[in-house]
Short mmCIF file of N, CA and C in Angstrom, two decimals:
data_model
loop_
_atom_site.label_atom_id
_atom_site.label_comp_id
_atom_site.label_asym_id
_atom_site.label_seq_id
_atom_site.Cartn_x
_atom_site.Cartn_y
_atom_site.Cartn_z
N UNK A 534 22.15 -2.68 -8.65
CA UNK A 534 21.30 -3.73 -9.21
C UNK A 534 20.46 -4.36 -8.09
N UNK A 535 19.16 -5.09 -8.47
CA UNK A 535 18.32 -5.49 -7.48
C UNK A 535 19.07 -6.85 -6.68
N UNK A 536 18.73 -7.06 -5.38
CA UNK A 536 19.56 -7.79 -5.03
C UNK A 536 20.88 -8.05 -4.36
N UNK A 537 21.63 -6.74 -5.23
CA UNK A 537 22.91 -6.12 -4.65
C UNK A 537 23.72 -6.87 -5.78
N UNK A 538 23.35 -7.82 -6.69
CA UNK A 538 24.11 -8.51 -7.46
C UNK A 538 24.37 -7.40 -8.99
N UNK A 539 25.90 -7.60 -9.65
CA UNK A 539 25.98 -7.13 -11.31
C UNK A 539 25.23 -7.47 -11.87
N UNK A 540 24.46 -6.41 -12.68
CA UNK A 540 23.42 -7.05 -14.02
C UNK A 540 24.32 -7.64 -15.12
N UNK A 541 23.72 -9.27 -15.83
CA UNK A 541 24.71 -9.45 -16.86
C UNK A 541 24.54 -8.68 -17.84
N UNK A 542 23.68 -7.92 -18.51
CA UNK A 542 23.45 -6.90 -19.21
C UNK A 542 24.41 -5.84 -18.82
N UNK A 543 24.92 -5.04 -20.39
CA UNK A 543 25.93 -3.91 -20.62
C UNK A 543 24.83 -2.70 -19.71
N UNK A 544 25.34 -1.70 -19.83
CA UNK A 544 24.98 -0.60 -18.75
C UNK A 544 23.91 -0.13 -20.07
N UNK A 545 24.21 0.42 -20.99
CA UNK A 545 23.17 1.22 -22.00
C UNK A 545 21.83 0.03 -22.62
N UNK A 546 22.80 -1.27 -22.70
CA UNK A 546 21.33 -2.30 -23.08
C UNK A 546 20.65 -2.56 -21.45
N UNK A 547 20.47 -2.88 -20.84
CA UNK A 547 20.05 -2.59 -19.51
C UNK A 547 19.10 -1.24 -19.42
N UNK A 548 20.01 -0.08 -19.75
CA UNK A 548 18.99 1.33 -19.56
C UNK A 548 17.37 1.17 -20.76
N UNK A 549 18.18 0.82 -21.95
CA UNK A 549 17.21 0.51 -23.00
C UNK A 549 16.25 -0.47 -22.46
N UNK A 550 16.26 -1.93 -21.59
CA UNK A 550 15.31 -2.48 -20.88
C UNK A 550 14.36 -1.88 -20.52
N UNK A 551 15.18 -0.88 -19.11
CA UNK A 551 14.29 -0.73 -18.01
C UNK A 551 13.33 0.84 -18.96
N UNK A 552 14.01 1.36 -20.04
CA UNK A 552 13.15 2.66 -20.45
C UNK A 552 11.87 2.30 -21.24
N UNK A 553 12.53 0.35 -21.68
CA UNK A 553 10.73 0.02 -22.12
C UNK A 553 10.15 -0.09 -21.52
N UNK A 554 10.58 -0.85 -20.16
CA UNK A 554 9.61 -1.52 -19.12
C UNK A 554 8.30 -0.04 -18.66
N UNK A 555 9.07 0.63 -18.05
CA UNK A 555 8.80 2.17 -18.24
C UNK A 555 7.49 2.63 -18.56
N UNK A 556 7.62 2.35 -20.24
CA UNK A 556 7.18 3.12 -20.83
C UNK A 556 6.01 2.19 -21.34
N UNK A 557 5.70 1.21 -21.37
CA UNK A 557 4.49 0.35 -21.36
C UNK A 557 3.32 0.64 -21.26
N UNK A 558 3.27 1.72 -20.21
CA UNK A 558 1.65 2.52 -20.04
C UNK A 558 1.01 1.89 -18.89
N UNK A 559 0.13 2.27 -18.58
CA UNK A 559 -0.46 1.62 -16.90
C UNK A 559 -2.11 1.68 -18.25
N UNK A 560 -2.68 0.40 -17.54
CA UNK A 560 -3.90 0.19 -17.62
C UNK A 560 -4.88 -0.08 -16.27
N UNK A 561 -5.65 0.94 -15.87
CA UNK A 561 -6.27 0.93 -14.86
C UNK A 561 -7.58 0.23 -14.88
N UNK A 562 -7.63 -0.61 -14.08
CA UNK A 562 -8.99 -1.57 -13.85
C UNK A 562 -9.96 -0.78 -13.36
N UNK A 563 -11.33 -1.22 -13.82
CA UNK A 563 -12.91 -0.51 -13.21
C UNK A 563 -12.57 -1.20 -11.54
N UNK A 564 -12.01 -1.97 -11.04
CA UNK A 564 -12.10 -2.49 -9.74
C UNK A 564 -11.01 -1.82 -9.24
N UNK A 565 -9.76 -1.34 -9.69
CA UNK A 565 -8.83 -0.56 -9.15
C UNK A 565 -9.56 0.60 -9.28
N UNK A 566 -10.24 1.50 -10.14
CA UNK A 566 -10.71 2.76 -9.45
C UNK A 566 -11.96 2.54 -8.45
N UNK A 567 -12.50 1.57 -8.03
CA UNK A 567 -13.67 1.58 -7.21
C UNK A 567 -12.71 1.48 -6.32
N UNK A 568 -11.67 0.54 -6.03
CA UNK A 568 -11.40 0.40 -4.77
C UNK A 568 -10.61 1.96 -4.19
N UNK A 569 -9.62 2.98 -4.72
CA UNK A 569 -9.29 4.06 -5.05
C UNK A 569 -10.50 5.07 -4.64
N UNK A 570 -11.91 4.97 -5.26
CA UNK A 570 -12.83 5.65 -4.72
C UNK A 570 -12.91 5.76 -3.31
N UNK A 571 -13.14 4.07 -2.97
CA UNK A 571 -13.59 3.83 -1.81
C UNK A 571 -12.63 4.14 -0.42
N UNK A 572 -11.78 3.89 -0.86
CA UNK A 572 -10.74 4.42 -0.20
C UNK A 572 -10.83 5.82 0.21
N UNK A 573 -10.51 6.54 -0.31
CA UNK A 573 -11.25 8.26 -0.72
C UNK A 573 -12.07 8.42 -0.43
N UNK A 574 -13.34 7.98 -0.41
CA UNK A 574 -14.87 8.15 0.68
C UNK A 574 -14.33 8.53 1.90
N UNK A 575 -13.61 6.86 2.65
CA UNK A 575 -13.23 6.85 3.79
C UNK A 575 -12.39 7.59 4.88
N UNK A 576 -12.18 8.81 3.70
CA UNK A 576 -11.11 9.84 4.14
C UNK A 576 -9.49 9.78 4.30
N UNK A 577 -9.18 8.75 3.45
CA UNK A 577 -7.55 8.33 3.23
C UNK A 577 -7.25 8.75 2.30
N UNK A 578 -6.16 9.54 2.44
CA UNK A 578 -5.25 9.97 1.50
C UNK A 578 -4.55 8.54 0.41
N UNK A 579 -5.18 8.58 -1.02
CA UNK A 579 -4.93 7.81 -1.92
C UNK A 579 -4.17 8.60 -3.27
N UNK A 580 -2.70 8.14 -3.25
CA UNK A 580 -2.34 8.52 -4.84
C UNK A 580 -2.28 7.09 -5.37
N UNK A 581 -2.73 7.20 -6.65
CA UNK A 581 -3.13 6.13 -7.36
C UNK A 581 -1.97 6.29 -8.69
N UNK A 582 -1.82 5.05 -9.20
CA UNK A 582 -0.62 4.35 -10.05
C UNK A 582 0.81 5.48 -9.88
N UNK A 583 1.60 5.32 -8.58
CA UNK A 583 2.66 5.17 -8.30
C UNK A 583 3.78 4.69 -8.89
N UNK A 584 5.06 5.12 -9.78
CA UNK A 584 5.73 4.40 -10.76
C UNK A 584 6.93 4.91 -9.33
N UNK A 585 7.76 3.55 -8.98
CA UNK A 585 8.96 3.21 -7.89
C UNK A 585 9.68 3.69 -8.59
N UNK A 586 10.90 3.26 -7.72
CA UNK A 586 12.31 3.81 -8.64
C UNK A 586 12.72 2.42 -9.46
N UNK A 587 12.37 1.11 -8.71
CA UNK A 587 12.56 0.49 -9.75
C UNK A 587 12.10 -0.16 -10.92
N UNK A 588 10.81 0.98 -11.58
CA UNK A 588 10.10 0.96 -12.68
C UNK A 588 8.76 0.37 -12.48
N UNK A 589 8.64 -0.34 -11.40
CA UNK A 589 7.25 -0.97 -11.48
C UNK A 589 5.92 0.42 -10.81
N UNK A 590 4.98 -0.49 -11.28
CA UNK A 590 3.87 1.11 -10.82
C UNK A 590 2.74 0.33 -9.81
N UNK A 591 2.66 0.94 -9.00
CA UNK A 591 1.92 0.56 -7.78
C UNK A 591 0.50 1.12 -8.03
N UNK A 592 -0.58 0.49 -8.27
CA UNK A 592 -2.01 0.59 -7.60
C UNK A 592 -2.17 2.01 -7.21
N UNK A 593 -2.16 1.84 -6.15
CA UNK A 593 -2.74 2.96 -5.35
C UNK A 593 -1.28 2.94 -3.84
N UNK A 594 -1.27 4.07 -3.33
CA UNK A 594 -0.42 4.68 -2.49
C UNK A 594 -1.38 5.18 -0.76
N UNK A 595 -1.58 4.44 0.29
CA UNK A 595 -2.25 5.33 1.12
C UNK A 595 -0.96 5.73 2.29
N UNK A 596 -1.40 7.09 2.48
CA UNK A 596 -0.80 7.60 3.55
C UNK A 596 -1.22 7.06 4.46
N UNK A 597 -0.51 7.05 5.49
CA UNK A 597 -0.22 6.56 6.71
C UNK A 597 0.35 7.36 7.67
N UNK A 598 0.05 7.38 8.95
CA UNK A 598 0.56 7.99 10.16
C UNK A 598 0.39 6.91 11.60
N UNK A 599 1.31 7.15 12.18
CA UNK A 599 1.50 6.25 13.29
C UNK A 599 0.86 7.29 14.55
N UNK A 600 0.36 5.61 14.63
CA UNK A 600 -1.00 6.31 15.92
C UNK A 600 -0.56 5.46 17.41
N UNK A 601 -0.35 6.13 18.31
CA UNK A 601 -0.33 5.63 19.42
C UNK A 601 -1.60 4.84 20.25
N UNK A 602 -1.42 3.54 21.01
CA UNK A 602 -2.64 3.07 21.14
C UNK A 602 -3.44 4.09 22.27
N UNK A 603 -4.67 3.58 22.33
CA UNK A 603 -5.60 4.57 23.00
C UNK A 603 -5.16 4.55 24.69
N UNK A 604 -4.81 3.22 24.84
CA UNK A 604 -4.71 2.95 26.18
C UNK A 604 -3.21 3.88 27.06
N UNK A 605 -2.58 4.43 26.11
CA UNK A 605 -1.37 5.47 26.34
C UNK A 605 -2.08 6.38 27.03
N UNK A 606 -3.25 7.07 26.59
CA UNK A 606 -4.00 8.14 27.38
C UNK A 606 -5.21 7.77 28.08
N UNK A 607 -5.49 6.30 28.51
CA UNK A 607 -6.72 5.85 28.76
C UNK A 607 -6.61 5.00 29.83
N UNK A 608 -5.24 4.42 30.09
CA UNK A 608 -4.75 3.11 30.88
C UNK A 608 -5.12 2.17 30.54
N UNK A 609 -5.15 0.98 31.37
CA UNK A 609 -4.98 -0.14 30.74
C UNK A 609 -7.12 -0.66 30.77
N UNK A 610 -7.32 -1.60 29.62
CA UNK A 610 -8.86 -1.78 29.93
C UNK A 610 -9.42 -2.04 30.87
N UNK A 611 -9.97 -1.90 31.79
CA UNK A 611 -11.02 -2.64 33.19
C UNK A 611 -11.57 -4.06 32.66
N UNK A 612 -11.78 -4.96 33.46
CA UNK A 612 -12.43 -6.27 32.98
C UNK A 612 -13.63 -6.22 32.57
N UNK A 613 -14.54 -4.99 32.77
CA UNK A 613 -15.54 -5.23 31.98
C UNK A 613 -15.48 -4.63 30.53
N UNK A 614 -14.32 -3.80 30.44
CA UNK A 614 -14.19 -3.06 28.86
C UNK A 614 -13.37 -4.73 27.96
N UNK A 615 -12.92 -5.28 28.81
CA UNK A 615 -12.55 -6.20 27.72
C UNK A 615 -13.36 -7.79 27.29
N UNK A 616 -14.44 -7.75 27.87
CA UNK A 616 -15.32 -8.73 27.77
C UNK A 616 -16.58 -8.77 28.03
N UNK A 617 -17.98 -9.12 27.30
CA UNK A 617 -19.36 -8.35 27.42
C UNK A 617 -19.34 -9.49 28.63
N UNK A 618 -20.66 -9.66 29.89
CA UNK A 618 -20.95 -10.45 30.82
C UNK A 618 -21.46 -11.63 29.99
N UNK A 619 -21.27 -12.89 29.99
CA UNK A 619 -22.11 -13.75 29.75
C UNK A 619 -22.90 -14.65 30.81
N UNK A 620 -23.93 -14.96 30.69
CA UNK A 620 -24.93 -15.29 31.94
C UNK A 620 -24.91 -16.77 31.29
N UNK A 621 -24.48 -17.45 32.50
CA UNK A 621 -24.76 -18.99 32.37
C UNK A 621 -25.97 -19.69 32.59
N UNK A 622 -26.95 -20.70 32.13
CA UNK A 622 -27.50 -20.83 33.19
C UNK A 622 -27.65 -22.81 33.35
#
């Protein structure tokens, strides 16, 4: 159960819950597929309306990969990479 706590609900009325919750249907917004598009332009891997394990359905899904920072193969910035000159006068 969510939480880690007993549901007060019997085990089969409980299943009967969560198989409506379920089964409800996803309604997708004109602004959820633009954003889904746009996403997808940008070259990100997007799966769109995601159903969890615990019944709810997610939007959209982007992959992800862990990127090491640049400075691993670059060292650390020089003082002029980390600030443009500003001229006083």
């Amino acid at each position: 159960a969510e939480r880690g706590l007993a549901s007060p609900l019997s085990a089969p009325f409980s299943d009967r819950c969560r198989n409506a919750f379920v089964s409800g249907g996803v309604h997708v917004s004109k602004l959820q597929r633009e954003v889904v598009s746009s996403l997808s332009r940008l070259g990100l891997s997007v799966e769109e309306e995601v159903l969890i394990e615990s019944g709810y359905s997610l939007d959209a899904v982007i992959e992800t990969a862990a990127l090491a920072s640049p400075s691993r193969w670059m060292g650390p910035p020089t003082s002029s990479a980390r600030s443009p000159a500003v001229r006083r006068s």
